mmCIF file of C-alpha atoms and ligand atoms in Angstrom:
data_model
loop_
_atom_site.group_PDB
_atom_site.id
_atom_site.type_symbol
_atom_site.label_atom_id
_atom_site.label_comp_id
_atom_site.label_asym_id
_atom_site.label_seq_id
_atom_site.Cartn_x
_atom_site.Cartn_y
_atom_site.Cartn_z
ATOM 1 C CA MET S 1 -14.256 13.476 16.575
ATOM 2 C CA ASN S 2 -10.869 13.420 18.133
ATOM 3 C CA ILE S 3 -11.659 14.733 21.592
ATOM 4 C CA LEU S 4 -10.786 14.240 25.211
ATOM 5 C CA LYS S 5 -13.435 13.227 27.705
ATOM 6 C CA HIS S 6 -14.089 15.874 30.351
ATOM 7 C CA GLU S 7 -13.064 13.501 33.149
ATOM 8 C CA GLU S 8 -9.566 13.295 31.726
ATOM 9 C CA SER S 9 -8.918 17.001 32.048
ATOM 10 C CA THR S 10 -8.486 19.015 35.223
ATOM 11 C CA ALA S 11 -10.128 22.364 35.850
ATOM 12 C CA VAL S 12 -7.770 25.351 35.784
ATOM 13 C CA ASP S 13 -8.633 28.808 37.174
ATOM 14 C CA GLY S 14 -12.331 28.557 36.381
ATOM 15 C CA PHE S 15 -11.733 28.122 32.646
ATOM 16 C CA ARG S 16 -14.713 26.468 30.963
ATOM 17 C CA CYS S 17 -14.830 24.223 27.941
ATOM 18 C CA GLY S 18 -17.585 22.161 26.399
ATOM 19 C CA PHE S 19 -19.656 21.096 23.438
ATOM 20 C CA VAL S 20 -22.460 23.167 22.015
ATOM 21 C CA ALA S 21 -24.911 21.778 19.470
ATOM 22 C CA ILE S 22 -26.814 23.989 17.085
ATOM 23 C CA VAL S 23 -30.220 22.601 16.102
ATOM 24 C CA GLY S 24 -33.286 23.880 14.325
ATOM 25 C CA GLN S 25 -35.350 23.552 11.209
ATOM 26 C CA PRO S 26 -33.640 23.764 7.824
ATOM 27 C CA ASN S 27 -32.808 27.295 6.697
ATOM 28 C CA VAL S 28 -33.161 29.053 10.078
ATOM 29 C CA GLY S 29 -29.491 30.075 9.880
ATOM 30 C CA LYS S 30 -27.589 27.442 11.879
ATOM 31 C CA SER S 31 -24.557 27.384 9.587
ATOM 32 C CA THR S 32 -24.458 31.182 9.342
ATOM 33 C CA LEU S 33 -24.586 31.385 13.129
ATOM 34 C CA MET S 34 -21.699 29.004 13.649
ATOM 35 C CA ASN S 35 -19.594 30.670 10.973
ATOM 36 C CA HIS S 36 -20.031 34.085 12.557
ATOM 37 C CA LEU S 37 -19.421 32.744 16.038
ATOM 38 C CA ILE S 38 -16.099 31.199 15.106
ATOM 39 C CA GLY S 39 -15.226 34.011 12.720
ATOM 40 C CA GLN S 40 -14.285 31.891 9.756
ATOM 41 C CA LYS S 41 -16.341 30.385 7.012
ATOM 42 C CA LEU S 42 -16.125 26.604 7.259
ATOM 43 C CA SER S 43 -19.626 25.229 7.301
ATOM 44 C CA ILE S 44 -21.603 25.756 4.144
ATOM 45 C CA THR S 45 -24.602 28.013 3.697
ATOM 46 C CA SER S 46 -26.941 28.593 0.822
ATOM 47 C CA ARG S 47 -30.480 29.719 0.185
ATOM 48 C CA LYS S 48 -31.469 26.153 -0.601
ATOM 49 C CA ALA S 49 -32.621 24.260 2.470
ATOM 50 C CA GLN S 50 -30.840 21.228 3.877
ATOM 51 C CA THR S 51 -27.356 21.695 2.541
ATOM 52 C CA THR S 52 -25.543 20.726 5.715
ATOM 53 C CA ARG S 53 -25.187 16.973 5.685
ATOM 54 C CA HIS S 54 -22.095 16.649 7.760
ATOM 55 C CA ARG S 55 -21.514 17.306 11.372
ATOM 56 C CA ILE S 56 -19.058 20.164 11.501
ATOM 57 C CA THR S 57 -17.129 21.349 14.524
ATOM 58 C CA GLY S 58 -16.123 24.957 14.909
ATOM 59 C CA ILE S 59 -14.073 26.155 17.870
ATOM 60 C CA LEU S 60 -14.188 29.521 19.593
ATOM 61 C CA THR S 61 -11.598 30.190 22.274
ATOM 62 C CA SER S 62 -11.864 33.261 24.493
ATOM 63 C CA GLU S 63 -9.858 34.351 27.557
ATOM 64 C CA THR S 64 -12.194 32.435 29.831
ATOM 65 C CA ALA S 65 -13.733 29.600 27.814
ATOM 66 C CA GLN S 66 -13.573 27.331 24.825
ATOM 67 C CA PHE S 67 -16.774 26.609 22.892
ATOM 68 C CA VAL S 68 -16.745 23.580 20.632
ATOM 69 C CA PHE S 69 -19.666 23.990 18.242
ATOM 70 C CA VAL S 70 -21.337 21.059 16.594
ATOM 71 C CA ASP S 71 -23.457 21.849 13.597
ATOM 72 C CA THR S 72 -26.154 19.225 13.063
ATOM 73 C CA PRO S 73 -27.873 18.446 9.779
ATOM 74 C CA GLY S 74 -31.442 19.647 9.241
ATOM 75 C CA PHE S 75 -34.131 17.389 10.579
ATOM 76 C CA GLN S 76 -35.696 15.842 7.532
ATOM 77 C CA LYS S 77 -39.204 14.646 7.100
ATOM 78 C CA ARG S 78 -39.695 14.964 3.382
ATOM 79 C CA PHE S 79 -37.499 12.264 1.926
ATOM 80 C CA ARG S 80 -37.218 9.004 3.762
ATOM 81 C CA ASN S 81 -34.262 7.138 2.374
ATOM 82 C CA ALA S 82 -31.062 5.697 3.736
ATOM 83 C CA LEU S 83 -29.283 9.027 3.647
ATOM 84 C CA ASN S 84 -31.825 10.761 5.836
ATOM 85 C CA GLN S 85 -31.938 7.952 8.358
ATOM 86 C CA ALA S 86 -28.187 8.286 8.691
ATOM 87 C CA MET S 87 -28.579 12.042 9.165
ATOM 88 C CA ASN S 88 -31.196 11.703 11.887
ATOM 89 C CA ARG S 89 -29.074 9.147 13.706
ATOM 90 C CA SER S 90 -26.164 11.539 13.593
ATOM 91 C CA VAL S 91 -28.357 14.267 15.164
ATOM 92 C CA THR S 92 -29.319 12.011 18.073
ATOM 93 C CA THR S 93 -25.741 10.883 18.658
ATOM 94 C CA THR S 94 -24.493 14.461 18.564
ATOM 95 C CA LEU S 95 -27.038 15.659 21.109
ATOM 96 C CA ALA S 96 -26.310 12.875 23.566
ATOM 97 C CA ASP S 97 -22.787 14.216 23.947
ATOM 98 C CA VAL S 98 -23.104 17.997 24.344
ATOM 99 C CA ASP S 99 -23.146 20.400 27.295
ATOM 100 C CA ALA S 100 -25.529 22.950 25.831
ATOM 101 C CA ILE S 101 -27.928 23.138 22.901
ATOM 102 C CA LEU S 102 -28.728 26.204 20.829
ATOM 103 C CA PHE S 103 -32.237 25.833 19.446
ATOM 104 C CA VAL S 104 -32.505 28.258 16.542
ATOM 105 C CA VAL S 105 -35.791 29.649 15.213
ATOM 106 C CA GLU S 106 -36.586 32.499 12.851
ATOM 107 C CA ALA S 107 -37.921 35.666 14.484
ATOM 108 C CA GLY S 108 -41.709 35.711 14.253
ATOM 109 C CA ARG S 109 -41.975 32.107 13.135
ATOM 110 C CA PHE S 110 -42.662 29.203 15.441
ATOM 111 C CA GLY S 111 -44.648 26.370 13.898
ATOM 112 C CA PRO S 112 -45.253 22.649 14.263
ATOM 113 C CA ALA S 113 -41.916 21.854 12.596
ATOM 114 C CA ASP S 114 -40.044 23.897 15.232
ATOM 115 C CA GLN S 115 -42.090 22.224 17.957
ATOM 116 C CA ALA S 116 -41.129 18.834 16.475
ATOM 117 C CA VAL S 117 -37.433 19.710 16.718
ATOM 118 C CA LEU S 118 -37.890 20.794 20.358
ATOM 119 C CA GLU S 119 -39.499 17.463 21.196
ATOM 120 C CA LEU S 120 -36.460 15.589 19.885
ATOM 121 C CA LEU S 121 -34.090 17.350 22.283
ATOM 122 C CA PRO S 122 -32.786 15.506 25.342
ATOM 123 C CA LYS S 123 -34.560 16.704 28.498
ATOM 124 C CA ASP S 124 -31.424 16.741 30.640
ATOM 125 C CA ARG S 125 -29.457 19.369 28.660
ATOM 126 C CA PRO S 126 -29.737 23.144 28.943
ATOM 127 C CA VAL S 127 -31.324 24.620 25.825
ATOM 128 C CA ILE S 128 -30.884 28.260 24.773
ATOM 129 C CA LEU S 129 -33.554 29.637 22.487
ATOM 130 C CA VAL S 130 -31.811 31.631 19.747
ATOM 131 C CA ILE S 131 -34.218 33.869 17.872
ATOM 132 C CA ASN S 132 -32.384 34.544 14.617
ATOM 133 C CA LYS S 133 -32.919 36.971 11.727
ATOM 134 C CA VAL S 134 -34.218 39.767 13.972
ATOM 135 C CA ASP S 135 -32.952 42.144 11.270
ATOM 136 C CA MET S 136 -35.848 40.948 9.109
ATOM 137 C CA LEU S 137 -38.548 41.953 11.592
ATOM 138 C CA PRO S 138 -40.347 45.016 10.224
ATOM 139 C CA ASN S 139 -41.508 45.922 13.718
ATOM 140 C CA LYS S 140 -39.198 45.167 16.643
ATOM 141 C CA SER S 141 -42.043 45.393 19.182
ATOM 142 C CA ALA S 142 -43.377 42.120 17.688
ATOM 143 C CA LEU S 143 -40.436 40.388 19.349
ATOM 144 C CA PHE S 144 -41.819 40.471 22.901
ATOM 145 C CA PRO S 145 -45.127 38.663 22.295
ATOM 146 C CA PHE S 146 -43.191 36.191 20.151
ATOM 147 C CA ILE S 147 -40.724 35.494 22.974
ATOM 148 C CA GLU S 148 -43.624 35.023 25.403
ATOM 149 C CA GLU S 149 -45.320 32.577 23.060
ATOM 150 C CA VAL S 150 -42.234 30.421 22.433
ATOM 151 C CA ALA S 151 -41.111 30.531 26.078
ATOM 152 C CA GLN S 152 -44.253 28.629 27.041
ATOM 153 C CA SER S 153 -43.243 25.593 25.007
ATOM 154 C CA PHE S 154 -40.042 24.756 26.894
ATOM 155 C CA ASN S 155 -38.048 25.632 29.973
ATOM 156 C CA PHE S 156 -35.222 27.470 28.197
ATOM 157 C CA ALA S 157 -31.965 28.211 30.014
ATOM 158 C CA ALA S 158 -31.863 31.578 28.209
ATOM 159 C CA ILE S 159 -33.537 33.385 25.328
ATOM 160 C CA VAL S 160 -31.342 35.479 23.033
ATOM 161 C CA PRO S 161 -32.531 37.367 19.923
ATOM 162 C CA VAL S 162 -29.706 37.738 17.359
ATOM 163 C CA SER S 163 -28.920 38.331 13.729
ATOM 164 C CA ALA S 164 -26.363 35.722 12.740
ATOM 165 C CA GLN S 165 -25.830 37.318 9.360
ATOM 166 C CA LYS S 166 -25.265 40.842 10.688
ATOM 167 C CA GLY S 167 -23.340 39.604 13.746
ATOM 168 C CA LEU S 168 -25.836 41.307 16.115
ATOM 169 C CA LYS S 169 -25.888 40.269 19.805
ATOM 170 C CA LEU S 170 -23.622 37.281 19.253
ATOM 171 C CA ASP S 171 -21.561 38.461 22.242
ATOM 172 C CA VAL S 172 -24.692 38.227 24.409
ATOM 173 C CA LEU S 173 -25.219 34.701 23.126
ATOM 174 C CA VAL S 174 -21.643 33.683 23.916
ATOM 175 C CA SER S 175 -22.026 35.061 27.467
ATOM 176 C CA ALA S 176 -25.228 33.070 27.900
ATOM 177 C CA ILE S 177 -23.572 29.821 26.825
ATOM 178 C CA GLU S 178 -20.410 30.141 28.933
ATOM 179 C CA PRO S 179 -21.892 29.368 32.405
ATOM 180 C CA LEU S 180 -23.501 26.225 30.964
ATOM 181 C CA LEU S 181 -20.140 24.661 30.127
ATOM 182 C CA PRO S 182 -18.219 22.563 32.664
ATOM 183 C CA GLU S 183 -14.986 23.827 34.171
ATOM 184 C CA SER S 184 -12.212 22.226 32.188
ATOM 185 C CA VAL S 185 -8.937 22.974 30.466
ATOM 186 C CA PRO S 186 -9.298 23.651 26.714
ATOM 187 C CA MET S 187 -9.577 20.516 24.590
ATOM 188 C CA PHE S 188 -8.150 22.047 21.437
ATOM 189 C CA GLY S 189 -5.170 24.243 20.627
ATOM 190 C CA GLU S 190 -6.096 27.908 20.251
ATOM 191 C CA ASP S 191 -5.409 28.032 16.544
ATOM 192 C CA GLN S 192 -7.454 24.946 15.743
ATOM 193 C CA ILE S 193 -10.682 25.973 14.072
ATOM 194 C CA THR S 194 -11.949 22.631 12.942
ATOM 195 C CA ASP S 195 -10.999 19.008 13.460
ATOM 196 C CA ARG S 196 -12.129 18.152 9.954
ATOM 197 C CA ASN S 197 -9.342 17.646 7.480
ATOM 198 C CA GLU S 198 -8.660 19.515 4.285
ATOM 199 C CA ARG S 199 -10.035 16.721 2.159
ATOM 200 C CA PHE S 200 -13.413 17.052 3.847
ATOM 201 C CA LEU S 201 -13.320 20.851 3.657
ATOM 202 C CA ALA S 202 -12.529 20.632 -0.064
ATOM 203 C CA SER S 203 -15.701 18.633 -0.693
ATOM 204 C CA GLU S 204 -17.764 21.053 1.449
ATOM 205 C CA ILE S 205 -16.473 24.040 -0.530
ATOM 206 C CA ILE S 206 -17.332 22.396 -3.859
ATOM 207 C CA ARG S 207 -20.804 21.514 -2.553
ATOM 208 C CA GLU S 208 -21.369 25.094 -1.504
ATOM 209 C CA LYS S 209 -20.406 26.394 -4.952
ATOM 210 C CA ILE S 210 -22.766 23.918 -6.630
ATOM 211 C CA PHE S 211 -25.687 25.039 -4.459
ATOM 212 C CA ARG S 212 -24.904 28.697 -5.054
ATOM 213 C CA MET S 213 -24.602 28.166 -8.808
ATOM 214 C CA MET S 214 -27.628 25.955 -9.293
ATOM 215 C CA GLY S 215 -30.166 27.435 -6.880
ATOM 216 C CA GLU S 216 -33.423 25.557 -7.217
ATOM 217 C CA GLU S 217 -32.417 23.881 -10.476
ATOM 218 C CA LEU S 218 -30.537 20.985 -8.944
ATOM 219 C CA PRO S 219 -32.391 18.268 -7.082
ATOM 220 C CA TYR S 220 -31.288 17.679 -3.530
ATOM 221 C CA VAL S 221 -29.695 14.287 -4.208
ATOM 222 C CA MET S 222 -26.051 15.089 -4.827
ATOM 223 C CA ALA S 223 -22.677 14.362 -3.288
ATOM 224 C CA VAL S 224 -19.088 15.343 -3.860
ATOM 225 C CA GLU S 225 -16.433 12.673 -3.706
ATOM 226 C CA ILE S 226 -12.764 13.628 -3.422
ATOM 227 C CA GLU S 227 -11.104 10.896 -5.480
ATOM 228 C CA LYS S 228 -7.535 12.042 -4.983
ATOM 229 C CA PHE S 229 -5.951 14.605 -2.640
ATOM 230 C CA GLU S 230 -2.204 15.118 -2.984
ATOM 231 C CA GLU S 231 0.021 17.497 -1.063
ATOM 232 C CA GLU S 232 3.428 18.691 -2.170
ATOM 233 C CA THR S 233 5.891 21.478 -1.448
ATOM 234 C CA LEU S 234 7.001 23.493 -4.483
ATOM 235 C CA ALA S 235 10.621 24.498 -5.198
ATOM 236 C CA ASP S 236 9.883 28.038 -3.939
ATOM 237 C CA GLY S 237 8.666 26.613 -0.603
ATOM 238 C CA ARG S 238 4.968 27.163 -1.293
ATOM 239 C CA GLU S 239 2.505 24.385 -0.612
ATOM 240 C CA LEU S 240 0.511 22.806 -3.447
ATOM 241 C CA ARG S 241 -2.641 20.674 -3.262
ATOM 242 C CA ARG S 242 -3.750 18.584 -6.236
ATOM 243 C CA ILE S 243 -7.413 17.779 -5.799
ATOM 244 C CA TYR S 244 -9.521 15.543 -8.054
ATOM 245 C CA ALA S 245 -13.212 15.643 -7.282
ATOM 246 C CA ALA S 246 -16.305 13.952 -8.705
ATOM 247 C CA ILE S 247 -19.781 15.426 -8.367
ATOM 248 C CA LEU S 248 -22.272 12.577 -8.107
ATOM 249 C CA VAL S 249 -25.752 13.025 -9.492
ATOM 250 C CA ASP S 250 -28.646 10.624 -9.437
ATOM 251 C CA ARG S 251 -29.751 10.758 -13.066
ATOM 252 C CA GLU S 252 -28.085 11.113 -16.471
ATOM 253 C CA ASN S 253 -30.270 14.110 -17.365
ATOM 254 C CA GLN S 254 -28.893 16.092 -14.413
ATOM 255 C CA LYS S 255 -25.400 15.992 -15.862
ATOM 256 C CA PRO S 256 -25.807 18.646 -18.580
ATOM 257 C CA ILE S 257 -27.582 20.959 -16.095
ATOM 258 C CA LEU S 258 -24.487 20.952 -13.906
ATOM 259 C CA ILE S 259 -21.967 21.154 -16.721
ATOM 260 C CA GLY S 260 -23.665 24.035 -18.540
ATOM 261 C CA LYS S 261 -23.148 25.310 -22.071
ATOM 262 C CA ASN S 262 -19.591 24.517 -23.206
ATOM 263 C CA GLY S 263 -18.831 23.493 -19.629
ATOM 264 C CA ALA S 264 -19.331 27.060 -18.390
ATOM 265 C CA LYS S 265 -21.159 26.223 -15.149
ATOM 266 C CA LEU S 266 -18.812 23.476 -14.060
ATOM 267 C CA LYS S 267 -15.851 25.712 -14.851
ATOM 268 C CA LYS S 268 -17.261 28.505 -12.687
ATOM 269 C CA ILE S 269 -17.949 26.070 -9.814
ATOM 270 C CA ALA S 270 -14.359 24.787 -10.003
ATOM 271 C CA THR S 271 -12.808 28.264 -10.241
ATOM 272 C CA ASP S 272 -14.797 29.657 -7.312
ATOM 273 C CA ALA S 273 -14.042 26.562 -5.227
ATOM 274 C CA ARG S 274 -10.337 26.776 -6.021
ATOM 275 C CA ILE S 275 -10.138 30.433 -4.932
ATOM 276 C CA ASP S 276 -11.765 29.590 -1.560
ATOM 277 C CA MET S 277 -9.515 26.552 -1.055
ATOM 278 C CA GLU S 278 -6.354 28.559 -1.757
ATOM 279 C CA LYS S 279 -7.368 31.019 0.962
ATOM 280 C CA LEU S 280 -8.400 28.380 3.485
ATOM 281 C CA PHE S 281 -5.439 26.032 2.956
ATOM 282 C CA ASP S 282 -2.954 28.877 2.413
ATOM 283 C CA ALA S 283 -1.610 26.935 -0.568
ATOM 284 C CA LYS S 284 -1.743 26.866 -4.336
ATOM 285 C CA VAL S 285 -4.510 24.556 -5.500
ATOM 286 C CA HIS S 286 -4.825 22.546 -8.684
ATOM 287 C CA LEU S 287 -8.435 21.408 -8.858
ATOM 288 C CA GLU S 288 -10.138 19.092 -11.347
ATOM 289 C CA VAL S 289 -13.861 18.505 -11.089
ATOM 290 C CA TRP S 290 -16.103 16.262 -13.154
ATOM 291 C CA VAL S 291 -19.664 14.957 -13.020
ATOM 292 C CA LYS S 292 -20.592 11.291 -12.570
ATOM 293 C CA VAL S 293 -23.943 9.544 -12.555
ATOM 294 C CA LYS S 294 -24.467 7.157 -9.663
ATOM 295 C CA SER S 295 -28.053 6.084 -9.940
ATOM 296 C CA GLY S 296 -30.037 5.550 -6.746
ATOM 297 C CA TRP S 297 -27.081 6.272 -4.487
ATOM 298 C CA ALA S 298 -29.155 8.060 -1.870
ATOM 299 C CA ASP S 299 -31.112 4.848 -1.263
ATOM 300 C CA ASP S 300 -28.026 2.722 -0.827
ATOM 301 C CA THR S 301 -26.974 2.529 2.812
ATOM 302 C CA ARG S 302 -23.570 1.116 1.960
ATOM 303 C CA LEU S 303 -22.758 3.982 -0.372
ATOM 304 C CA VAL S 304 -23.970 6.500 2.160
ATOM 305 C CA ARG S 305 -21.515 5.059 4.658
ATOM 306 C CA GLN S 306 -18.713 5.119 2.119
ATOM 307 C CA PHE S 307 -19.213 8.851 1.623
ATOM 308 C CA GLY S 308 -18.911 9.450 5.329
ATOM 309 C CA TYR S 309 -22.482 10.383 6.213
ATOM 310 C CA GLU S 310 -22.530 8.129 9.241
HETATM 311 N N1 GTP D 401 -31.744 38.251 7.047
HETATM 312 C C1 GTP D 401 -31.049 37.284 7.631
HETATM 313 N N2 GTP D 401 -30.774 36.158 6.955
HETATM 314 C C2 GTP D 401 -30.069 35.187 7.569
HETATM 315 C C3 GTP D 401 -29.613 35.333 8.915
HETATM 316 N N3 GTP D 401 -28.960 34.197 9.255
HETATM 317 C C4 GTP D 401 -28.999 33.390 8.170
HETATM 318 N N4 GTP D 401 -29.662 33.971 7.146
HETATM 319 C C5 GTP D 401 -29.911 33.425 5.795
HETATM 320 O O1 GTP D 401 -30.764 32.287 5.885
HETATM 321 C C6 GTP D 401 -30.401 31.310 4.896
HETATM 322 C C7 GTP D 401 -30.162 29.960 5.545
HETATM 323 O O2 GTP D 401 -28.999 30.031 6.363
HETATM 324 P P1 GTP D 401 -28.143 28.729 6.734
HETATM 325 O O3 GTP D 401 -27.117 29.188 7.705
HETATM 326 O O4 GTP D 401 -27.706 28.005 5.515
HETATM 327 O O5 GTP D 401 -29.272 27.881 7.452
HETATM 328 P P2 GTP D 401 -29.185 26.430 8.124
HETATM 329 O O6 GTP D 401 -30.116 26.456 9.263
HETATM 330 O O7 GTP D 401 -27.764 26.065 8.410
HETATM 331 O O8 GTP D 401 -29.779 25.525 6.970
HETATM 332 P P3 GTP D 401 -29.630 23.921 6.724
HETATM 333 O O9 GTP D 401 -28.199 23.662 6.399
HETATM 334 O O10 GTP D 401 -30.534 23.724 5.559
HETATM 335 O O11 GTP D 401 -30.121 23.223 7.958
HETATM 336 C C8 GTP D 401 -29.180 31.870 4.171
HETATM 337 O O12 GTP D 401 -29.621 32.479 2.979
HETATM 338 C C9 GTP D 401 -28.638 32.898 5.158
HETATM 339 O O13 GTP D 401 -27.934 33.935 4.511
HETATM 340 C C10 GTP D 401 -29.917 36.566 9.610
HETATM 341 O O14 GTP D 401 -29.561 36.794 10.763
HETATM 342 N N5 GTP D 401 -30.635 37.483 8.912
#
């Protein structure tokens, strides 16, 4: 991340600015939460668990504070290969460098896996318990005993029930985070939403479309590699991006599943991705996507590094 250290900036008029990590079990709604907090869809979400492999920074700037959100990958226990070790390392590194942590759980659910996430958190950082998906609770009075139960497990700086998807009580959450941040001038320009570049965002968008399209059909082992990313300005002044992307699968027999009958699935993935990219980049996009087999890549530490997972 291209960031200034707090010591280098001087406090101005009580303005606050700092890093906020979002942690929690897979599928509790971390990506949805960050997207709604920053008001633009950059991180990827899908019904399939564990789709967020990259650390993504979203920035929210208000009149009085700047919140730099860090979205961490799901804590993984199921598959132990090089990729997951890299992901867990990235979680630890992220948490060592934040001012506040949002620990997200699903309303009404607090199990051993949530407890395990809590135990991994640094003890010297303020942690806000975010109880998400309150819209799914059939009976709102169930919330109070649930809060009491979870509150016993940790000394939380605040407890805020929200619905990330419906945008409920996110203002309360923002107000709870603000006093936890150090006084500092903003680190990023107001219009900067992410410090990730377009090339990275292009691969995230394609990955999201694949997950949406394939649902449970596609095994988890999959990556998108942007092989070429070219920018040019057209004669009419509009911007054009030419993007060539490869979807990497682990086994030959996964290829036809992704491509679909007469290429229909791959075509839909590419079309949907292109539409999103044109909006996000405010440019015309020429996108070519194909599928490649790279056997055993998730077990190869060197390859994992090459794809930027470290
Ligand atoms: N009903 C309801 N669903 C939600 C809410 N927030 C998120 N979801 C859904 O929960 C699912 C998982 O959300 P994500 O944001 O991808 O979860 P995540 O924690 O980032 O998941 P990983 O990337 O796997 O760690 C998606 O289908 C969301 O639409 C909410 O407030 N209410």
